[in-house]
PDB file of C-alpha atoms in Angstrom:
ATOM      1  CA  SER A 251     -99.936   7.546  39.193  1.00 19.00           C
ATOM      2  CA  PHE A 252     -99.648  10.279  36.567  1.00 19.00           C
ATOM      3  CA  ALA A 253     -98.058   7.890  34.092  1.00 26.00           C
ATOM      4  CA  PRO A 254     -99.791   7.323  30.743  1.00 25.00           C
ATOM      5  CA  PRO A 255    -102.233   4.367  30.703  1.00 26.00           C
ATOM      6  CA  ILE A 256     -99.828   2.079  28.844  1.00 25.00           C
ATOM      7  CA  LEU A 257     -97.391   2.453  31.728  1.00 28.00           C
ATOM      8  CA  GLN A 258    -100.083   1.604  34.235  1.00 27.00           C
ATOM      9  CA  THR A 259    -101.492  -1.531  32.653  1.00 24.00           C
ATOM     10  CA  HIS A 260     -98.543  -3.710  31.748  1.00 28.00           C
ATOM     11  CA  LYS A 261     -98.042  -6.868  33.757  1.00 31.00           C
ATOM     12  CA  ARG A 262     -95.166  -6.932  36.244  1.00 30.00           C
ATOM     13  CA  SER A 263     -92.383  -9.350  35.458  1.00 33.00           C
ATOM     14  CA  SER A 264     -91.113 -11.723  38.093  1.00 30.00           C
ATOM     15  CA  PRO A 265     -88.156 -10.267  40.024  1.00 31.00           C
ATOM     16  CA  ARG A 266     -86.128 -13.370  39.168  1.00 30.00           C
ATOM     17  CA  ILE A 267     -85.716 -12.017  35.648  1.00 34.00           C
ATOM     18  CA  LEU A 268     -83.634  -9.203  37.043  1.00 41.00           C
ATOM     19  CA  SER A 269     -80.953 -11.283  38.677  1.00 40.00           C
ATOM     20  CA  MET A 270     -77.990  -8.945  39.026  1.00 52.00           C
ATOM     21  CA  ALA A 271     -75.343 -11.614  39.546  1.00 40.00           C
ATOM     22  CA  PRO A 272     -72.812 -12.870  36.961  1.00 38.00           C
ATOM     23  CA  GLU A 273     -74.444 -15.301  34.569  1.00 42.00           C
ATOM     24  CA  ASP A 274     -73.306 -18.477  32.843  1.00 42.00           C
ATOM     25  CA  ASN A 275     -72.827 -18.347  29.073  1.00 41.00           C
ATOM     26  CA  ASN A 276     -75.485 -21.040  28.781  1.00 42.00           C
ATOM     27  CA  ASN A 277     -78.188 -19.047  30.545  1.00 41.00           C
ATOM     28  CA  ASN A 278     -78.602 -16.208  28.065  1.00 42.00           C
ATOM     29  CA  ASN A 279     -82.024 -17.212  26.801  1.00 42.00           C
ATOM     30  CA  ASN A 280     -83.628 -18.229  30.075  1.00 41.00           C
ATOM     31  CA  ASN A 281     -85.905 -16.017  32.160  1.00 40.00           C
ATOM     32  CA  LYS A 282     -87.827 -14.153  29.468  1.00 40.00           C
ATOM     33  CA  PRO A 283     -90.945 -12.062  30.240  1.00 39.00           C
ATOM     34  CA  ASP A 284     -94.256 -13.396  28.932  1.00 41.00           C
ATOM     35  CA  ASN A 285     -95.384 -12.546  25.408  1.00 46.00           C
ATOM     36  CA  ASN A 286     -98.088 -10.097  26.459  1.00 43.00           C
ATOM     37  CA  GLU A 287     -95.642  -7.969  28.412  1.00 38.00           C
ATOM     38  CA  ASN A 288     -93.153  -8.090  25.573  1.00 42.00           C
ATOM     39  CA  LYS A 289     -95.737  -6.775  23.108  1.00 41.00           C
ATOM     40  CA  ILE A 290     -96.591  -3.829  25.346  1.00 34.00           C
ATOM     41  CA  LEU A 291     -93.012  -2.954  26.157  1.00 35.00           C
ATOM     42  CA  LYS A 292     -91.845  -3.340  22.565  1.00 41.00           C
ATOM     43  CA  ALA A 293     -94.651  -1.084  21.366  1.00 36.00           C
ATOM     44  CA  LEU A 294     -93.591   1.582  23.838  1.00 34.00           C
ATOM     45  CA  PHE A 295     -89.831   1.382  23.746  1.00 36.00           C
ATOM     46  CA  SER A 296     -88.590  -0.032  20.420  1.00 38.00           C
ATOM     47  CA  GLN A 297     -87.201   2.447  17.901  1.00 39.00           C
ATOM     48  CA  LYS A 298     -85.515   1.966  14.539  1.00 35.00           C
ATOM     49  CA  SER A 299     -82.847   4.606  14.986  1.00 32.00           C
ATOM     50  CA  ARG A 300     -80.292   5.133  17.758  1.00 38.00           C
ATOM     51  CA  ARG A 301     -82.094   6.424  20.826  1.00 44.00           C
ATOM     52  CA  ALA A 302     -81.391   7.495  24.363  1.00 46.00           C
ATOM     53  CA  PHE A 303     -79.958   4.722  26.544  1.00 47.00           C
ATOM     54  CA  VAL A 304     -82.808   4.306  29.002  1.00 41.00           C
ATOM     55  CA  LEU A 305     -85.354   6.868  28.024  1.00 45.00           C
ATOM     56  CA  SER A 306     -88.320   7.055  25.686  1.00 43.00           C
ATOM     57  CA  THR A 307     -89.970  10.423  25.236  1.00 39.00           C
ATOM     58  CA  THR A 308     -93.120   9.059  26.858  1.00 49.00           C
ATOM     59  CA  VAL A 309     -91.305   7.958  29.991  1.00 53.00           C
ATOM     60  CA  ALA A 310     -89.371  11.210  30.216  1.00 49.00           C
ATOM     61  CA  LEU A 311     -92.540  13.280  30.065  1.00 48.00           C
ATOM     62  CA  ALA A 312     -94.294  11.002  32.535  1.00 53.00           C
ATOM     63  CA  ALA A 313     -91.422  11.073  35.008  1.00 53.00           C
ATOM     64  CA  ASN A 314     -91.071  14.838  34.849  1.00 50.00           C
ATOM     65  CA  PHE A 315     -94.825  15.297  35.153  1.00 49.00           C
ATOM     66  CA  VAL A 316     -94.881  13.135  38.272  1.00 51.00           C
ATOM     67  CA  LEU A 317     -92.032  15.104  39.788  1.00 48.00           C
ATOM     68  CA  ALA A 318     -93.482  18.489  38.915  1.00 47.00           C
ATOM     69  CA  ASN A 319     -96.822  17.629  40.508  1.00 49.00           C
ATOM     70  CA  ALA A 320     -95.962  15.232  43.317  1.00 55.00           C
ATOM     71  CA  ALA A 321     -92.402  15.922  44.436  1.00 65.00           C
ATOM     72  CA  PRO A 322     -91.857  15.565  48.181  1.00 76.00           C
ATOM     73  CA  PRO A 323     -91.248  18.839  50.006  1.00 85.00           C
ATOM     74  CA  GLY A 324     -87.617  19.875  49.914  1.00 90.00           C
ATOM     75  CA  PHE A 325     -86.767  18.112  46.638  1.00 91.00           C
ATOM     76  CA  SER A 326     -85.612  19.804  43.442  1.00 90.00           C
ATOM     77  CA  ARG A 327     -86.169  18.668  39.895  1.00 87.00           C
ATOM     78  CA  ILE A 328     -83.343  17.281  37.743  1.00 89.00           C
ATOM     79  CA  ASN A 329     -83.601  17.983  34.041  1.00 86.00           C
ATOM     80  CA  PRO A 330     -82.414  16.139  32.089  1.00 90.00           C
ATOM     81  CA  ILE A 331     -82.809  13.068  34.250  1.00 92.00           C
ATOM     82  CA  GLN A 332     -79.860  10.911  35.293  1.00 96.00           C
ATOM     83  CA  PHE A 333     -79.372   7.158  35.545  1.00 97.00           C
ATOM     84  CA  ILE A 334     -78.201   4.924  38.391  1.00 98.00           C
ATOM     85  CA  ALA A 335     -76.526   1.568  37.723  1.00 98.00           C
ATOM     86  CA  ALA A 336     -77.538  -0.503  40.755  1.00 98.00           C
ATOM     87  CA  LEU A 337     -76.724  -3.934  42.160  1.00 97.00           C
ATOM     88  CA  GLY A 338     -78.871  -5.846  44.622  1.00 96.00           C
ATOM     89  CA  ASP A 339     -81.651  -8.302  45.245  1.00 96.00           C
ATOM     90  CA  PRO A 340     -84.675  -7.039  43.267  1.00 96.00           C
ATOM     91  CA  LYS A 341     -86.868  -7.917  46.263  1.00 97.00           C
ATOM     92  CA  SER A 342     -84.813  -5.815  48.683  1.00 98.00           C
ATOM     93  CA  SER A 343     -85.718  -2.374  49.973  1.00 98.00           C
ATOM     94  CA  GLU A 344     -82.330  -1.702  51.541  1.00 98.00           C
ATOM     95  CA  GLY A 345     -78.734  -2.819  51.489  1.00 98.00           C
ATOM     96  CA  ALA A 346     -75.146  -1.839  52.252  1.00 98.00           C
ATOM     97  CA  ASN A 347     -73.463  -1.883  48.818  1.00 98.00           C
ATOM     98  CA  ALA A 348     -74.207   1.547  47.327  1.00 98.00           C
ATOM     99  CA  LYS A 349     -70.460   2.090  46.941  1.00 97.00           C
ATOM    100  CA  GLU A 350     -70.733  -0.497  44.158  1.00 98.00           C
ATOM    101  CA  TRP A 351     -73.373   1.600  42.393  1.00 98.00           C
ATOM    102  CA  GLY A 352     -72.620   4.155  39.699  1.00 98.00           C
ATOM    103  CA  ILE A 353     -74.423   7.017  37.997  1.00 98.00           C
ATOM    104  CA  TRP A 354     -74.527   8.461  34.504  1.00 98.00           C
ATOM    105  CA  THR A 355     -75.043  12.196  34.844  1.00 96.00           C
ATOM    106  CA  VAL A 356     -75.438  12.474  31.076  1.00 94.00           C
ATOM    107  CA  ASP A 357     -77.322  10.031  28.875  1.00 93.00           C
ATOM    108  CA  PRO A 358     -74.681   7.594  27.545  1.00 95.00           C
ATOM    109  CA  GLY A 359     -76.850   6.212  24.726  1.00 92.00           C
ATOM    110  CA  PRO A 360     -76.369   8.916  22.095  1.00 93.00           C
ATOM    111  CA  ARG A 361     -72.681   9.001  23.041  1.00 96.00           C
ATOM    112  CA  GLY A 362     -72.205   5.270  22.473  1.00 97.00           C
ATOM    113  CA  VAL A 363     -70.750   3.154  19.667  1.00 98.00           C
ATOM    114  CA  PHE A 364     -72.491   0.051  18.331  1.00 98.00           C
ATOM    115  CA  LEU A 365     -70.748  -3.284  18.787  1.00 98.00           C
ATOM    116  CA  LYS A 366     -70.653  -3.721  15.022  1.00 97.00           C
ATOM    117  CA  ASP A 367     -68.598  -0.530  14.820  1.00 98.00           C
ATOM    118  CA  PHE A 368     -66.045  -1.556  17.451  1.00 98.00           C
ATOM    119  CA  SER A 369     -63.225  -1.154  14.918  1.00 97.00           C
ATOM    120  CA  TYR A 370     -63.709   2.613  15.262  1.00 98.00           C
ATOM    121  CA  PHE A 371     -62.020   2.434  18.668  1.00 97.00           C
ATOM    122  CA  GLN A 372     -59.139   0.424  17.258  1.00 94.00           C
ATOM    123  CA  LYS A 373     -58.547   3.066  14.603  1.00 97.00           C
ATOM    124  CA  ASN A 374     -58.889   6.054  16.942  1.00 98.00           C
ATOM    125  CA  ASN A 375     -56.824   5.260  20.043  1.00 97.00           C
ATOM    126  CA  ASN A 376     -59.926   4.012  21.890  1.00 98.00           C
ATOM    127  CA  ILE A 377     -61.560   7.456  21.786  1.00 98.00           C
ATOM    128  CA  ALA A 378     -65.305   7.536  20.998  1.00 98.00           C
ATOM    129  CA  PRO A 379     -66.728  10.208  18.669  1.00 97.00           C
ATOM    130  CA  ALA A 380     -68.231  11.834  21.786  1.00 97.00           C
ATOM    131  CA  GLY A 381     -64.775  12.086  23.362  1.00 97.00           C
ATOM    132  CA  TRP A 382     -64.873   9.405  26.058  1.00 98.00           C
ATOM    133  CA  THR A 383     -62.252   6.646  26.291  1.00 98.00           C
ATOM    134  CA  PHE A 384     -63.000   2.950  25.804  1.00 98.00           C
ATOM    135  CA  ASP A 385     -61.373   0.713  28.431  1.00 97.00           C
ATOM    136  CA  ASN A 386     -60.807  -2.834  27.155  1.00 94.00           C
ATOM    137  CA  LYS A 387     -60.492  -4.068  30.728  1.00 97.00           C
ATOM    138  CA  ASP A 388     -63.822  -2.619  31.866  1.00 98.00           C
ATOM    139  CA  TRP A 389     -66.511  -1.880  29.260  1.00 98.00           C
ATOM    140  CA  TRP A 390     -70.286  -1.440  29.269  1.00 98.00           C
ATOM    141  CA  VAL A 391     -73.040  -2.381  26.822  1.00 98.00           C
ATOM    142  CA  GLU A 392     -76.759  -1.561  26.738  1.00 96.00           C
ATOM    143  CA  GLU A 393     -79.676  -3.588  25.390  1.00 95.00           C
ATOM    144  CA  HIS A 394     -79.369  -2.507  21.754  1.00 96.00           C
ATOM    145  CA  GLY A 395     -75.692  -3.393  21.521  1.00 97.00           C
ATOM    146  CA  LEU A 396     -74.281   0.084  22.148  1.00 97.00           C
ATOM    147  CA  ILE A 397     -70.912   0.245  23.894  1.00 98.00           C
ATOM    148  CA  MET A 398     -71.243   2.963  26.524  1.00 98.00           C
ATOM    149  CA  GLU A 399     -68.950   5.073  28.609  1.00 97.00           C
ATOM    150  CA  LYS A 400     -68.641   3.990  32.238  1.00 97.00           C
ATOM    151  CA  PRO A 401     -70.888   5.501  34.892  1.00 98.00           C
ATOM    152  CA  ASN A 402     -69.262   7.513  37.663  1.00 97.00           C
ATOM    153  CA  PHE A 403     -68.398   5.440  40.741  1.00 97.00           C
ATOM    154  CA  PRO A 404     -69.376   5.411  43.500  1.00 97.00           C
ATOM    155  CA  LEU A 405     -72.886   6.817  43.789  1.00 97.00           C
ATOM    156  CA  GLN A 406     -72.538   9.736  46.190  1.00 96.00           C
ATOM    157  CA  PRO A 407     -74.464   9.986  49.476  1.00 97.00           C
ATOM    158  CA  GLY A 408     -77.713  11.892  49.312  1.00 96.00           C
ATOM    159  CA  GLU A 409     -81.448  11.522  48.869  1.00 96.00           C
ATOM    160  CA  TYR A 410     -82.588  10.849  45.335  1.00 97.00           C
ATOM    161  CA  LEU A 411     -86.084  10.851  43.867  1.00 96.00           C
ATOM    162  CA  VAL A 412     -86.160   7.729  41.702  1.00 97.00           C
ATOM    163  CA  THR A 413     -88.506   5.804  39.432  1.00 96.00           C
ATOM    164  CA  GLY A 414     -88.543   2.928  36.971  1.00 95.00           C
ATOM    165  CA  GLY A 415     -90.975   4.748  34.693  1.00 92.00           C
ATOM    166  CA  ARG A 416     -93.837   2.495  35.756  1.00 89.00           C
ATOM    167  CA  GLN A 417     -96.046   2.977  38.823  1.00 90.00           C
ATOM    168  CA  THR A 418     -93.554   3.779  41.577  1.00 95.00           C
ATOM    169  CA  THR A 419     -91.745   7.019  42.354  1.00 94.00           C
ATOM    170  CA  THR A 420     -90.000   7.127  45.718  1.00 95.00           C
ATOM    171  CA  VAL A 421     -86.983   8.338  47.673  1.00 96.00           C
ATOM    172  CA  LEU A 422     -83.652   6.514  47.679  1.00 98.00           C
ATOM    173  CA  GLU A 423     -81.439   7.407  50.624  1.00 97.00           C
ATOM    174  CA  VAL A 424     -77.710   6.705  50.278  1.00 98.00           C
ATOM    175  CA  LYS A 425     -75.477   7.071  53.334  1.00 97.00           C
ATOM    176  CA  PRO A 426     -71.708   7.696  53.392  1.00 97.00           C
ATOM    177  CA  SER A 427     -71.222   4.143  54.685  1.00 97.00           C
ATOM    178  CA  GLY A 428     -72.719   2.726  51.477  1.00 97.00           C
ATOM    179  CA  GLU A 429     -75.994   1.816  53.111  1.00 98.00           C
ATOM    180  CA  TRP A 430     -79.045   2.509  50.966  1.00 98.00           C
ATOM    181  CA  LYS A 431     -82.786   2.406  51.563  1.00 98.00           C
ATOM    182  CA  LEU A 432     -85.886   2.865  49.429  1.00 98.00           C
ATOM    183  CA  GLN A 433     -89.014   4.311  51.013  1.00 96.00           C
ATOM    184  CA  ASP A 434     -91.976   1.931  50.622  1.00 94.00           C
ATOM    185  CA  ALA A 435     -90.559   0.192  47.543  1.00 97.00           C
ATOM    186  CA  LYS A 436     -88.322  -2.634  46.425  1.00 98.00           C
ATOM    187  CA  LEU A 437     -85.430  -2.348  43.991  1.00 98.00           C
ATOM    188  CA  PHE A 438     -87.551  -4.101  41.365  1.00 96.00           C
ATOM    189  CA  ASP A 439     -90.228  -1.399  41.642  1.00 97.00           C
ATOM    190  CA  VAL A 440     -87.836   1.370  40.572  1.00 97.00           C
ATOM    191  CA  THR A 441     -85.953  -0.640  37.934  1.00 96.00           C
ATOM    192  CA  HIS A 442     -86.677   0.356  34.349  1.00 94.00           C
ATOM    193  CA  LEU A 443     -87.269  -3.085  32.836  1.00 92.00           C
ATOM    194  CA  PRO A 444     -86.788  -2.405  29.108  1.00 91.00           C
ATOM    195  CA  CYS A 445     -83.349  -0.929  29.688  1.00 91.00           C
ATOM    196  CA  ARG A 446     -80.537  -3.350  30.279  1.00 92.00           C
ATOM    197  CA  ALA A 447     -76.941  -2.600  31.199  1.00 96.00           C
ATOM    198  CA  ALA A 448     -74.016  -4.929  31.713  1.00 98.00           C
ATOM    199  CA  ARG A 449     -70.407  -4.458  32.701  1.00 98.00           C
ATOM    200  CA  TYR A 450     -67.824  -6.652  30.979  1.00 98.00           C
ATOM    201  CA  LYS A 451     -64.318  -7.126  32.317  1.00 98.00           C
ATOM    202  CA  GLY A 452     -61.647  -8.404  29.976  1.00 96.00           C
ATOM    203  CA  GLY A 453     -62.175 -10.000  26.592  1.00 96.00           C
ATOM    204  CA  SER A 454     -63.260  -7.888  23.662  1.00 97.00           C
ATOM    205  CA  PRO A 455     -66.494  -6.549  22.138  1.00 98.00           C
ATOM    206  CA  LYS A 456     -65.308  -8.302  18.967  1.00 97.00           C
ATOM    207  CA  ASN A 457     -66.382 -11.564  20.623  1.00 97.00           C
ATOM    208  CA  ALA A 458     -69.992 -10.447  21.114  1.00 98.00           C
ATOM    209  CA  ASN A 459     -72.661 -12.190  19.065  1.00 98.00           C
ATOM    210  CA  LEU A 460     -74.575  -9.399  17.335  1.00 97.00           C
ATOM    211  CA  LYS A 461     -77.572 -11.727  16.978  1.00 97.00           C
ATOM    212  CA  ASP A 462     -78.021 -11.534  20.770  1.00 97.00           C
ATOM    213  CA  PHE A 463     -79.185  -7.914  20.410  1.00 97.00           C
ATOM    214  CA  PRO A 464     -81.525  -6.235  21.049  1.00 96.00           C
ATOM    215  CA  VAL A 465     -82.176  -7.827  24.433  1.00 95.00           C
ATOM    216  CA  GLU A 466     -85.753  -8.543  25.525  1.00 91.00           C
ATOM    217  CA  PRO A 467     -87.178  -6.249  28.241  1.00 86.00           C
ATOM    218  CA  GLY A 468     -86.306  -7.625  31.667  1.00 85.00           C
ATOM    219  CA  ALA A 469     -83.982 -10.350  30.355  1.00 91.00           C
ATOM    220  CA  ILE A 470     -80.339 -10.810  31.277  1.00 95.00           C
ATOM    221  CA  MET A 471     -77.643  -9.374  29.051  1.00 97.00           C
ATOM    222  CA  PRO A 472     -75.686 -11.776  26.818  1.00 97.00           C
ATOM    223  CA  SER A 473     -72.418 -13.245  27.954  1.00 97.00           C
ATOM    224  CA  VAL A 474     -69.355 -12.561  25.809  1.00 98.00           C
ATOM    225  CA  SER A 475     -66.619 -15.138  25.374  1.00 97.00           C
ATOM    226  CA  GLY A 476     -63.515 -14.224  27.366  1.00 97.00           C
ATOM    227  CA  SER A 477     -65.290 -11.617  29.510  1.00 98.00           C
ATOM    228  CA  ASP A 478     -66.713 -11.622  33.021  1.00 98.00           C
ATOM    229  CA  LYS A 479     -70.197 -10.089  32.967  1.00 98.00           C
ATOM    230  CA  GLN A 480     -72.239  -8.308  35.626  1.00 98.00           C
ATOM    231  CA  ASP A 481     -75.814  -7.196  34.996  1.00 97.00           C
ATOM    232  CA  TYR A 482     -76.956  -3.908  36.545  1.00 97.00           C
ATOM    233  CA  ALA A 483     -80.419  -2.539  37.177  1.00 96.00           C
ATOM    234  CA  VAL A 484     -81.069   0.893  35.650  1.00 96.00           C
ATOM    235  CA  ILE A 485     -82.947   3.463  37.755  1.00 97.00           C
ATOM    236  CA  PHE A 486     -84.132   6.906  36.646  1.00 96.00           C
ATOM    237  CA  VAL A 487     -83.123   9.804  38.891  1.00 96.00           C
ATOM    238  CA  ILE A 488     -85.632  12.639  38.479  1.00 95.00           C
ATOM    239  CA  GLY A 489     -84.902  14.738  41.568  1.00 94.00           C
ATOM    240  CA  LYS A 490     -82.739  15.253  44.610  1.00 93.00           C
ATOM    241  CA  LYS A 491     -83.241  16.553  48.112  1.00 92.00           C
ATOM    242  CA  ASP A 492     -82.086  20.124  48.501  1.00 84.00           C
ATOM    243  CA  GLY A 493     -78.605  20.163  50.003  1.00 76.00           C
ATOM    244  CA  SER A 494     -77.719  16.602  48.941  1.00 65.00           C
ATOM    245  CA  SER A 495     -74.161  16.291  47.658  1.00 57.00           C
ATOM    246  CA  GLY A 496     -74.840  13.388  45.326  1.00 52.00           C
ATOM    247  CA  LEU A 497     -76.095  15.270  42.280  1.00 50.00           C
ATOM    248  CA  GLU A 498     -75.654  18.431  40.330  1.00 47.00           C
ATOM    249  CA  LEU A 499     -78.713  20.077  38.803  1.00 41.00           C
TER     250      LEU A 499
END
């Protein structure tokens, strides 16, 4: 791997932490990574100010360096990188539900609004400062408590070069039928653990407990009273196969 040493040495969390099924309100604090991993991940990814949704500068440079030097033949670089919101068993290498996956083609973090500032939407016809529209029936939050714009659904067919910013960079193939397959990797291997994303249907961000944020790396996102929650894995997209329709460079 061309990743910096800190990316190479941290201990892998158990895949059970990344359960991507709706969670009970009472399970928010279960399934936490061990303290050693937390210390490493916090040192790498925590920042005091608003930052990119799923991207530290270190990971961005590492991912682009890997792609520039080890991209499979026929693949083109994507810069800036993009982000897949994926559902599936972390231990799986393939599935048939890619039509339930989405993609952010621009980083939603800097375009988001913190939960504590939710009243901004109420005063501005649900329009974020960045121009996107908040949907109170279907809203997204990341690990620091930023309300984000929705990803684009569904993820389009194509071959994507993906990574979780750790040790694995591989090809994700998505077929028109919704079938997907990772080459020599499991979904867990290409999931970026520190970055969490959850979709909430119904209810209101006003009901979120601000003390639940930020969320520990690899842990489930908090439930919100009155809302149905679905956790998603976040995957970095750093390249695409030439001729694939799924992405724009």
